[in-house]
XYZ file of C-alpha atoms in Angstrom:
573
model
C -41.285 -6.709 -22.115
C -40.365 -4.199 -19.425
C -42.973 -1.906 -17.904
C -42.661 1.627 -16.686
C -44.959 3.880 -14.667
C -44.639 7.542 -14.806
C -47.550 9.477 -13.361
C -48.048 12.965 -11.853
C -45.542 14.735 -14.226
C -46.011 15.412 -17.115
C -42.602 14.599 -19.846
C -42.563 17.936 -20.589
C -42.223 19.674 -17.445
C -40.022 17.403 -16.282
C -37.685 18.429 -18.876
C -38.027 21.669 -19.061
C -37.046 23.385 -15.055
C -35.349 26.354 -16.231
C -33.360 28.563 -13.978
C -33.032 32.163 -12.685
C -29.579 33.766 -13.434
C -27.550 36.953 -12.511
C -25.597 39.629 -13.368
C -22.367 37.990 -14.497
C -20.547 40.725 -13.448
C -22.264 41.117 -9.338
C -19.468 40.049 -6.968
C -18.937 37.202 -5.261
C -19.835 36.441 -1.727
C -17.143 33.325 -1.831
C -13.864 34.682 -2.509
C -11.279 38.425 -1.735
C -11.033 38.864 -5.284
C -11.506 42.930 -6.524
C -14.309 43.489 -8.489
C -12.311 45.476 -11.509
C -10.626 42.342 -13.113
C -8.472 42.969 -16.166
C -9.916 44.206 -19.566
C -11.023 41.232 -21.763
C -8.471 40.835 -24.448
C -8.139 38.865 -27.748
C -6.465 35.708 -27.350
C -2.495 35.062 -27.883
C -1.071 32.824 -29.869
C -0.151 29.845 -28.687
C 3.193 30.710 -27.785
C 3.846 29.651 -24.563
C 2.224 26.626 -22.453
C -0.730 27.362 -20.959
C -1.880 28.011 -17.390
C -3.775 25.024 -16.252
C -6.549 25.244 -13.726
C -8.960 21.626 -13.632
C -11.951 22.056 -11.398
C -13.495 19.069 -9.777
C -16.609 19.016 -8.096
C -18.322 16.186 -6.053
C -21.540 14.545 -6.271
C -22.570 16.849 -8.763
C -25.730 15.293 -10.784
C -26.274 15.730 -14.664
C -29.674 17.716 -14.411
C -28.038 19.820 -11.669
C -26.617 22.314 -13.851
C -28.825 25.671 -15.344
C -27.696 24.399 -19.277
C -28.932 21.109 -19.002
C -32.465 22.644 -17.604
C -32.211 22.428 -13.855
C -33.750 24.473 -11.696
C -30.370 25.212 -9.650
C -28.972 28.523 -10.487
C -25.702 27.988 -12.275
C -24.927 31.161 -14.087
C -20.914 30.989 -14.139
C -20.727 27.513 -15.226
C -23.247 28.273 -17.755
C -21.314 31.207 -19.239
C -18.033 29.558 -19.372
C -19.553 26.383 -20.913
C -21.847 28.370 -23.440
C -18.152 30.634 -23.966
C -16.189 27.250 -24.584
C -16.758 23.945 -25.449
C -19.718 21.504 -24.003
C -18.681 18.027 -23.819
C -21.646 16.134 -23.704
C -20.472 12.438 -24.471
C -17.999 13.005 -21.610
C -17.289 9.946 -19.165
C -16.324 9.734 -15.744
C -16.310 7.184 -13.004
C -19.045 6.159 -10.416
C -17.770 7.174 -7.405
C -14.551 9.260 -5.717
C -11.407 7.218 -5.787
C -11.271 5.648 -8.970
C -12.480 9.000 -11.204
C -9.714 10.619 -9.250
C -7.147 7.634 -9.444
C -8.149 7.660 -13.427
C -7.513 11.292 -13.495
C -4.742 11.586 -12.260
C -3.032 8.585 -13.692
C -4.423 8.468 -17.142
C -5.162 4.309 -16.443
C -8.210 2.633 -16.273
C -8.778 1.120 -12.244
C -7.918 -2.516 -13.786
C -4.113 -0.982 -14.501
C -3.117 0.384 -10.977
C -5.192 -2.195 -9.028
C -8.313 0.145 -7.860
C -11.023 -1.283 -9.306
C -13.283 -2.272 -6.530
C -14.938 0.114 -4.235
C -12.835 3.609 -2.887
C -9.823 3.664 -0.491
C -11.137 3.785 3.180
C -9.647 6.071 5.552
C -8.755 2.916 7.860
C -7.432 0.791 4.619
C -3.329 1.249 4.038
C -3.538 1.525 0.498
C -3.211 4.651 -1.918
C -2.559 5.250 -5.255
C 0.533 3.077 -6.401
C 3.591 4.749 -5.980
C 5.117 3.572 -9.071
C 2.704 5.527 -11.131
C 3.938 8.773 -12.669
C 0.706 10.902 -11.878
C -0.352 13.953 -13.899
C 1.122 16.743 -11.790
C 4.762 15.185 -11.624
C 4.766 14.783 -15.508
C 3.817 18.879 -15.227
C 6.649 19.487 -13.051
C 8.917 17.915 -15.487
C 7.530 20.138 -17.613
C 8.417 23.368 -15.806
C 5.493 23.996 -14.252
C 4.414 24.891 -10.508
C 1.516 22.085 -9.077
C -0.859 23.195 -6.230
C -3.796 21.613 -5.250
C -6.669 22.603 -3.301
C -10.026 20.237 -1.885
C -10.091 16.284 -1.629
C -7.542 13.986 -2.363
C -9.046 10.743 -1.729
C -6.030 8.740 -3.303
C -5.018 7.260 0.659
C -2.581 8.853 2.916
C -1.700 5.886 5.582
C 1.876 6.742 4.599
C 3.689 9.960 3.645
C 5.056 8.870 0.404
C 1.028 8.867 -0.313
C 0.116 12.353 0.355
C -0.375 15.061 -2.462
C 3.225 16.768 -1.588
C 4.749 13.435 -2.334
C 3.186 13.426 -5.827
C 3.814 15.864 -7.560
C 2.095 18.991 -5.474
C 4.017 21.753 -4.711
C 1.165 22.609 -2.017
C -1.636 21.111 -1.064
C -4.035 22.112 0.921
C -7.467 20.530 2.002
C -8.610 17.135 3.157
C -7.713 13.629 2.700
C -10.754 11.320 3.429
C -13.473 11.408 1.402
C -16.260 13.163 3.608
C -15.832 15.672 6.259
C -17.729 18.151 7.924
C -17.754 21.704 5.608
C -16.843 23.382 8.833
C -15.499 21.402 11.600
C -13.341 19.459 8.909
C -14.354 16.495 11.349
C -14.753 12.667 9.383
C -16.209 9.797 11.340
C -15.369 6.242 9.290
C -17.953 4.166 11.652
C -19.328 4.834 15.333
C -16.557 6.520 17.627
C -13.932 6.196 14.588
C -13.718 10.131 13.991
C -10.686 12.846 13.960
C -10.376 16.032 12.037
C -8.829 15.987 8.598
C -7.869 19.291 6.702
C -3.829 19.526 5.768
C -1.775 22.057 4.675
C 1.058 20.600 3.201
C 1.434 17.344 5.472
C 0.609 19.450 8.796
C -2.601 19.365 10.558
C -4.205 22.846 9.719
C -6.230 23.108 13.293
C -6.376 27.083 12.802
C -8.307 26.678 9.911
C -11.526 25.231 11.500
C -14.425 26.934 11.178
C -14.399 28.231 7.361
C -16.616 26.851 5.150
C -14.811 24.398 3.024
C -15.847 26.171 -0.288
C -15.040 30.071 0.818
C -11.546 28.589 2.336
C -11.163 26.806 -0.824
C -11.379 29.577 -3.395
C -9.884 31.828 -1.132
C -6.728 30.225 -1.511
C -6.821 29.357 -5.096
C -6.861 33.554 -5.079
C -3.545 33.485 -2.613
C -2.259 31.008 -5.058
C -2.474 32.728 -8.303
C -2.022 36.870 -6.203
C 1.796 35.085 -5.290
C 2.769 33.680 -8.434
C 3.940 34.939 -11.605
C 1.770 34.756 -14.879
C 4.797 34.596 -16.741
C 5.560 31.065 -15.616
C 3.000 28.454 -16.344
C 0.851 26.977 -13.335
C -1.274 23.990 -12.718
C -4.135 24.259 -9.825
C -6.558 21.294 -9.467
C -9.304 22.440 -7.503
C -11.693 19.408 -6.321
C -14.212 20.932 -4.281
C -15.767 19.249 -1.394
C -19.211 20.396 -2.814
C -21.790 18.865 -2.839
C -21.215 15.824 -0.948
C -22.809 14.774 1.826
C -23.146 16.528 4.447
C -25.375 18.759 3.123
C -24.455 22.011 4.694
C -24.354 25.594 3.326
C -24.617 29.534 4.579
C -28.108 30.478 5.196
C -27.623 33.262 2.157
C -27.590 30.603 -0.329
C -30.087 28.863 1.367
C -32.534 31.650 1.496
C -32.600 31.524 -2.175
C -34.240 28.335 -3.074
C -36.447 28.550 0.441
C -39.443 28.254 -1.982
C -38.047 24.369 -2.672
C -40.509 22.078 -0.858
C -37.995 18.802 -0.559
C -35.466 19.940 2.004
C -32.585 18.260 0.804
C -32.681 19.466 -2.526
C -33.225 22.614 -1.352
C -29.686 22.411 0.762
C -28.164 20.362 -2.020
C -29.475 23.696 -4.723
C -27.745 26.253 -2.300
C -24.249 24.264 -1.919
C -24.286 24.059 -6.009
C -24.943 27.475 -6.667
C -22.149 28.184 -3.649
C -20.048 25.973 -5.952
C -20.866 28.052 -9.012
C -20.272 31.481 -7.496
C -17.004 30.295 -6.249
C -16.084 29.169 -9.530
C -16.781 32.592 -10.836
C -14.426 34.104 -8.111
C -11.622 31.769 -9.578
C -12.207 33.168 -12.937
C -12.093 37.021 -11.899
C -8.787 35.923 -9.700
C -7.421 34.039 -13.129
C -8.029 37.904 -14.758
C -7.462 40.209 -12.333
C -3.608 38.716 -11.801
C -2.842 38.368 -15.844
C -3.375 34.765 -16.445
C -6.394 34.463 -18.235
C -5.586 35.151 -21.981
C -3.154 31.962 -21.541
C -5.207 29.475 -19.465
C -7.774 26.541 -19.763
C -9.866 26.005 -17.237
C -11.516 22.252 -17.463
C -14.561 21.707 -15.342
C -15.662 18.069 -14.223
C -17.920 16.008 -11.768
C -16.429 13.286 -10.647
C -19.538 10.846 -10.793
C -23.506 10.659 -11.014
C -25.701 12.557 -8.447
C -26.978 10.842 -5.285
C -30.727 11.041 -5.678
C -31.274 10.424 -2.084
C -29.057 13.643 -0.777
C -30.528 15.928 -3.363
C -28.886 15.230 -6.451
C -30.586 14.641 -9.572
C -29.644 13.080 -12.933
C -32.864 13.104 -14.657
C -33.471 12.223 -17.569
C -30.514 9.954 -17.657
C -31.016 6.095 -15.819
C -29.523 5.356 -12.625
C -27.445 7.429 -9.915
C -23.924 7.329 -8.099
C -22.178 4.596 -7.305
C -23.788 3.014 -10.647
C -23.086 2.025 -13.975
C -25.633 3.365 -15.620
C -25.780 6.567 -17.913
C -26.993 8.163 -14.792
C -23.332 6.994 -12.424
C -20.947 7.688 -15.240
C -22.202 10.225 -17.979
C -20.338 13.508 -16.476
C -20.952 17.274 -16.710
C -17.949 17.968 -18.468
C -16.759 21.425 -20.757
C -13.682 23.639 -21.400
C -12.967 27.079 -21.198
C -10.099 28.964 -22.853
C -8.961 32.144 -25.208
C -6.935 29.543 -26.677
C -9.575 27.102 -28.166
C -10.204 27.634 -32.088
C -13.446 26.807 -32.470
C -15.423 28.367 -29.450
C -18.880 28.392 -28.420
C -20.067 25.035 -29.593
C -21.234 21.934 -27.953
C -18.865 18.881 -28.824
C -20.249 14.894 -29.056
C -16.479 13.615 -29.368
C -16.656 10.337 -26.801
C -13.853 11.333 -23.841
C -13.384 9.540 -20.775
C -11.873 11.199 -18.143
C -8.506 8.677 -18.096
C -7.900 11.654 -21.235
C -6.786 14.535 -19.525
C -3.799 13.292 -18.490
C -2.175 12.862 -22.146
C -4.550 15.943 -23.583
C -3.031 18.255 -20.622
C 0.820 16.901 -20.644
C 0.541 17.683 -24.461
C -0.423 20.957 -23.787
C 2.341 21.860 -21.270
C 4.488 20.443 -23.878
C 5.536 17.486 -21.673
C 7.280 14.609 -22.328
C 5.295 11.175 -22.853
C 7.487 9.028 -23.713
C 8.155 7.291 -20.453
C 4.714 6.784 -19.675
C 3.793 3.702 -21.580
C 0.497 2.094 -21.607
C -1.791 4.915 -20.825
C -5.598 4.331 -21.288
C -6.487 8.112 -22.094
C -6.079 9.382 -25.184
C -5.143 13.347 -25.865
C -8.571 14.973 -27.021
C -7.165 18.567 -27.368
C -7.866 18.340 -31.339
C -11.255 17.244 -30.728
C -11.895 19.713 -28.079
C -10.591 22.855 -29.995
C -10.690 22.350 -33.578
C -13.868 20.054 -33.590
C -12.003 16.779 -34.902
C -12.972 13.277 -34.518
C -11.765 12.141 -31.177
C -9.435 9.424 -31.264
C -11.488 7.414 -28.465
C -13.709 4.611 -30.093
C -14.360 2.473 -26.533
C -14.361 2.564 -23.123
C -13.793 0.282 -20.097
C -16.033 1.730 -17.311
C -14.550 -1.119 -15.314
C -14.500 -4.693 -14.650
C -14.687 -5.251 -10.761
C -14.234 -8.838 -9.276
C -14.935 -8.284 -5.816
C -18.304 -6.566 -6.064
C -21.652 -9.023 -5.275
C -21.682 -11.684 -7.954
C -25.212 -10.889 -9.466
C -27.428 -14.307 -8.153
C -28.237 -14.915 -11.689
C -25.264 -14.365 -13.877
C -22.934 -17.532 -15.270
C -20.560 -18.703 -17.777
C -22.959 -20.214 -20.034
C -25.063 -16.643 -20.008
C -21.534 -15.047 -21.345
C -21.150 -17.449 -24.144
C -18.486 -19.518 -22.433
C -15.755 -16.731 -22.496
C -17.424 -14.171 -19.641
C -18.515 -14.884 -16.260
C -21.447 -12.418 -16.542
C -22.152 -12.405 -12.552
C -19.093 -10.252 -12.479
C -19.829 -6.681 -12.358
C -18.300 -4.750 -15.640
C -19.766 -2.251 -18.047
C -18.013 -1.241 -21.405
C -19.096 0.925 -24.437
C -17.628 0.292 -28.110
C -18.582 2.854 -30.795
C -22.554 3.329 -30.372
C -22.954 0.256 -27.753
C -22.891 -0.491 -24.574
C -22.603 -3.353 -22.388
C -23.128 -4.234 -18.628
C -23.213 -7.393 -16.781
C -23.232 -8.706 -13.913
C -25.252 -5.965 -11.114
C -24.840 -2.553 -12.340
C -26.250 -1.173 -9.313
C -30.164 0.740 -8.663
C -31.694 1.136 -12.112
C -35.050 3.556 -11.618
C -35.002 6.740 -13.359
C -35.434 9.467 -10.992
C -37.160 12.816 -11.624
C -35.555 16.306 -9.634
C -36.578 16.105 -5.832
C -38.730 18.984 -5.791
C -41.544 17.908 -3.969
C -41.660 18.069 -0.289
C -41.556 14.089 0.852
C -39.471 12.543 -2.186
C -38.655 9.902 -2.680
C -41.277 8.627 0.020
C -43.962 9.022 -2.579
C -43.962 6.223 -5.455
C -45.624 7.993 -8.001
C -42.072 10.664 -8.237
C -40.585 7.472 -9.283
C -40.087 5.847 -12.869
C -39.172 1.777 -12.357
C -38.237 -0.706 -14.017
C -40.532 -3.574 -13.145
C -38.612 -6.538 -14.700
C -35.669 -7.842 -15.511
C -34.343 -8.128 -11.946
C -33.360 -11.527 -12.870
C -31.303 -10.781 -16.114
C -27.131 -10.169 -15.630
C -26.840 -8.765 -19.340
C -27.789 -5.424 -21.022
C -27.067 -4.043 -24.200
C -27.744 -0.498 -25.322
C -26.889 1.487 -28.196
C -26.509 4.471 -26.394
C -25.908 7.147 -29.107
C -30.013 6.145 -29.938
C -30.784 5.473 -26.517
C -29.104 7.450 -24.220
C -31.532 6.891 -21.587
C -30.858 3.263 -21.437
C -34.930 2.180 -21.755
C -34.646 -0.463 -24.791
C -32.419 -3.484 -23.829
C -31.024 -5.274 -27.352
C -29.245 -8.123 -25.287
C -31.748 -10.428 -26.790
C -32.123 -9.388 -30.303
C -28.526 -8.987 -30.747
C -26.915 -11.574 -29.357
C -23.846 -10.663 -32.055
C -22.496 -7.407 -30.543
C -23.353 -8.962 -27.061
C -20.404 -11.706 -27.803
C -18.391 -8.951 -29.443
C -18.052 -6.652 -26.198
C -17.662 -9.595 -24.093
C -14.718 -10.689 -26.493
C -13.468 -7.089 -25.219
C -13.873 -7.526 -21.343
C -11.788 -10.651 -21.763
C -9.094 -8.795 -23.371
C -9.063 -5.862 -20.939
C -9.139 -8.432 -18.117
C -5.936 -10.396 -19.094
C -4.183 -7.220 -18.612
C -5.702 -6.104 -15.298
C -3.635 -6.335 -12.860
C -4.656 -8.012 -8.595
C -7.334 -5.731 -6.772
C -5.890 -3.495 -4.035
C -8.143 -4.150 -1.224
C -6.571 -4.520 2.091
C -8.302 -5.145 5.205
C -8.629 -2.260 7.714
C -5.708 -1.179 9.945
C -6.803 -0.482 13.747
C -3.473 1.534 13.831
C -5.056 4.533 11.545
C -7.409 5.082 14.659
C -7.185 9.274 14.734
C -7.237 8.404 18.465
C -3.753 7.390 18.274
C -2.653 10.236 16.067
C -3.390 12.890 17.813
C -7.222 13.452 16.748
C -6.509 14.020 13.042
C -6.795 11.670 10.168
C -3.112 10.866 8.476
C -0.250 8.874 8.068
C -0.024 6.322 10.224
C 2.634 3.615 9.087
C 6.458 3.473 8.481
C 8.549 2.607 6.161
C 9.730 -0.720 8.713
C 6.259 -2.064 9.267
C 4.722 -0.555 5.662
C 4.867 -4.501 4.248
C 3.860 -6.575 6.724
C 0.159 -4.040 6.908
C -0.183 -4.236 3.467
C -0.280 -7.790 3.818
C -2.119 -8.888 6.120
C -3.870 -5.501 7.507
C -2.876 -5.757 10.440
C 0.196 -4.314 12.503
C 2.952 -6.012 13.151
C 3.328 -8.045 16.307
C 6.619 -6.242 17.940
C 5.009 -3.122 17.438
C 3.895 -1.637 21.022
C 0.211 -0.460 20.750
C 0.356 3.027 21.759
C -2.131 3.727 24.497
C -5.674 5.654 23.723
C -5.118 9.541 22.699
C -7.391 10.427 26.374
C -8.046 14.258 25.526
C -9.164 13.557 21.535
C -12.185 13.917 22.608
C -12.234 16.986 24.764
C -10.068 18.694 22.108
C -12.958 17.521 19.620
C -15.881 19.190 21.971
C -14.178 22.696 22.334
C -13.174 22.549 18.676
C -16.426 22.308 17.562
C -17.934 24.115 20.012
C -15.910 27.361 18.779
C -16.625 26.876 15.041
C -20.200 26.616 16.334
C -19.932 30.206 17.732
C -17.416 31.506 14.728
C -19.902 30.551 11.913
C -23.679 31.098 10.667
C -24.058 27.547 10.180
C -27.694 25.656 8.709
């Protein structure tokens, strides 16, 4: 039998952080929006596709919002949930590039390839280029595309980047971690250029803004320049709250009382985040577009516990497949939803939004075959059964074979040292390692997690390779049924076989020395051609008759006065 320690909080007051809100109508410090925005008025019929605007935060844990009882200040996203529709048996991926791939596709990562790890900024891969991705199947639809934040999909050739699939603009970075004002990414000691884009330039004059204001500030431009009279699509995915942790000393100042220093940074970059999203809505009403829009808001994975996050009371953290990696902060907002104000336990996955917001637009479907996500639009708005029963989190072959795991454990069909998770009606099934278990109260105190007793472990099993869970009972994942129901264990693994004899090969090439910044002028980008494209992907290295180009010698000093101005430009912590 598994045993737990939990000492030096009590259940109760671990559960119950509440948080400090303001007046909903205050301005914003993030965003140039006026502070008169349009009269509220009743909803239209729905007469015309809607505006579109998805919001897409990073690293975001599920405690760290005010409505599920953190003590991070999240009044906007509190109102619009507690306005709209909670989703709270909503699913999203582990980490960056497959939630986004998923999104944006509408495929699970076994169907386009991505199902092990992220795309490195070195690797020349991206999302395949035969998939039709959400925003082109919205331009078909008659619809402008913009998007604004982190792409994360690759970018070692142009057909890759944002404008090349299906964004009208684009603006923000590429890699998946950059400095919130020098825009600088290092992928490894002395492997580090500057990567924010506009469009597929370099956007150098743009240093020195903090990622978030810049962010929202042009979501503002994009909506002030455009008609409401002809349907839009903005995907916003913040930077925030990734690592680093970095945020103006005025958000800062408010959680100063927060003993653990991290979470302290990690609180003020969140409610940043929240205020920004506030600005967007005011921007949304202030230029007509409100009474026709829905505004989705989604993390991308679980918190990371050890850079402030927290997803308390839920079992594990990012970059795991536990509740706590994949169980998302999800809701809609919208005039146009029927049934308003409600919290909704329809299972959606986030492969869903693709088909839910292509029906919306009133796009075409038809020559998208074979799509994993399911359209969820009756389920959000009218409160109907959702039309998802299961879901692959994934099945990844090139993760750590866990030491203990074999065929005979999986019943002779499964391999159960592989790494895969899956959930069918109420249960759940993992194998293979499904990454750091613990259950990890909020980082409030002042040397987490250096003190044992903030900690809730699991003190065996760390030799099994099987769990199963019903997770509509036990959500926090603390009673494994593996053993006394060795039925539904066969069942699910049944499942992973079928999945995996459609998967298709991993995508996991080697990294290219020729994506060096060094030899592209000091900024992250496109590195290969259309010639020599092949032969990388291949092998992962560049082709023999290509000329090495010499060592980019001022980089560097470009680098040093670069950040030495946004240094002097910005009130940085």
């Amino acid at each position: 039998m598994a045993v737990y320690a939990l000492t030096g909080f009590s259940l109760v007051s671990l559960l119950s952080f509440g948080y400090l809100s303001w007046d909903w109508m205050k301005p914003g410090l993030v965003a140039d929006v006026a502070t008169d925005p349009m009269e509220k008025s009743l909803p239209p019929a729905f007469t015309r596709p809607p505006h579109i605007i998805f919001i897409l935060t990073d690293d975001q844990g599920y405690h760290d919002v005010g409505y599920h009882g953190s003590d991070i200040q999240t009044p906007t996203l509190d109102r619009l949930a507690a306005e709209g529709v909670k989703l709270e048996n909503y699913y999203i991926q582990p980490i960056c590039t497959p939630s986004r791939s998923q999104l944006i596709t509408g495929r699970y990562q076994i169907h386009t390839g991505l199902q092990h790890s992220i795309i490195r900024p070195r690797q020349p891969n991206c999302l395949p280029l035969d998939q039709v991705t959400l925003p082109q199947k919205l331009q078909e639809a008659g619809y402008s595309t913009h998007m604004v934040g982190k792409w994360h999909l690759g970018f070692y050739k142009k057909e890759c980047l944002p404008t090349r699939r299906g964004f009208d603009t684009f603006l923000g970075s590429l890699t998946g971690n950059v400095d919130y004002y020098t825009y600088d990414n290092c992928d490894g000691p002395g492997v580090c250029g500057y990567d924010l884009h506009e469009g597929e330039d370099v956007a150098w004059d743009q240093s020195g803004k903090y990622s978030t204001f810049l962010y929202t500030q042009r979501v503002s431009k994009i909506l002030a320049s455009h008609s409401p009279k002809e349907p839009i699509f903005i995907y916003v995915a913040f930077q925030a709250v990734h690592t680093p942790l970095q945020s103006p000393k005025e958000y800062i100042y408010r959680y100063r009382s927060m003993g653990n220093v991290a979470r302290r940074k990690y609180a003020a970059m969140v409610t940043c985040m929240d205020e920004a999203v506030k600005n967007i809505t005011w921007a949304l009403k202030k230029y007509g577009y409100y009474d026709n829009s829905v505004i989705v808001f989604s993390t991308d994975n679980g918190g990371q516990t050890f850079s402030g996050g927290s997803n308390w009371p839920l079992r594990g953290r990012k970059g795991t497949y536990w509740e706590g990696g994949v169980r998302g902060i999800g809701f809609v907002h919208s005039p146009l939803i029927k049934r308003k104000r409600r919290t909704s336990w329809a299972l959606v996955h986030i492969t869903d939004w693709y088909p839910t917001l292509v029906t919306l637009a009133r796009g075409n479907l038809s020559n998208v075959p074979g799509l994993d996500g399911y359209n969820v639009w009756p389920a959000i708005s009218e409160g109907k059964e959702s039309p998802r029963t299961e879901i692959l989190h994934n099945i990844d072959p090139l993760y750590n074979h866990a030491k203990y795991g074999s065929l005979e454990d999986g019943f002779g069909i499964w391999n159960t040292a592989v790494q895969a998770s899956i959930r069918v009606g109420d249960w759940k099934l993992l194998t293979g390692d499904p990454g750091y278990s613990d259950w990890i109260p909020p980082q409030t105190l002042t040397n987490f997690p250096g003190s044992w007793w903030n900690l809730e472990r699991l003190t065996d099993g760390l030799r099994k390779s099987v769990w199963l869970f019903n997770i509509t009972a036990d959500p926090y994942e603390r009673y494994d049924l593996s053993d006394q129901r060795p039925d539904v264990v066969r069942t699910l693994l049944m499942r992973l076989v079928d999945y995996n004899r459609t998967a298709i090969p991993v995508r996991y090439p080697a990294e290219n020395p020729r994506a060096h910044p060094d030899f592209n002028g000091g900024a992250w980008g496109p590195w290969a051609s259309e010639d020599d494209t092949e032969e990388w992907e291949d092998t992962g290295e560049p082709p023999k008759s290509r000329n090495k180009k010499k060592k980019c010698k001022i980089c560097k000093l470009r680098s040093f006065f670069r950040k030495l101005n946004t240094r002097l430009m910005s009130n940085r912590i």
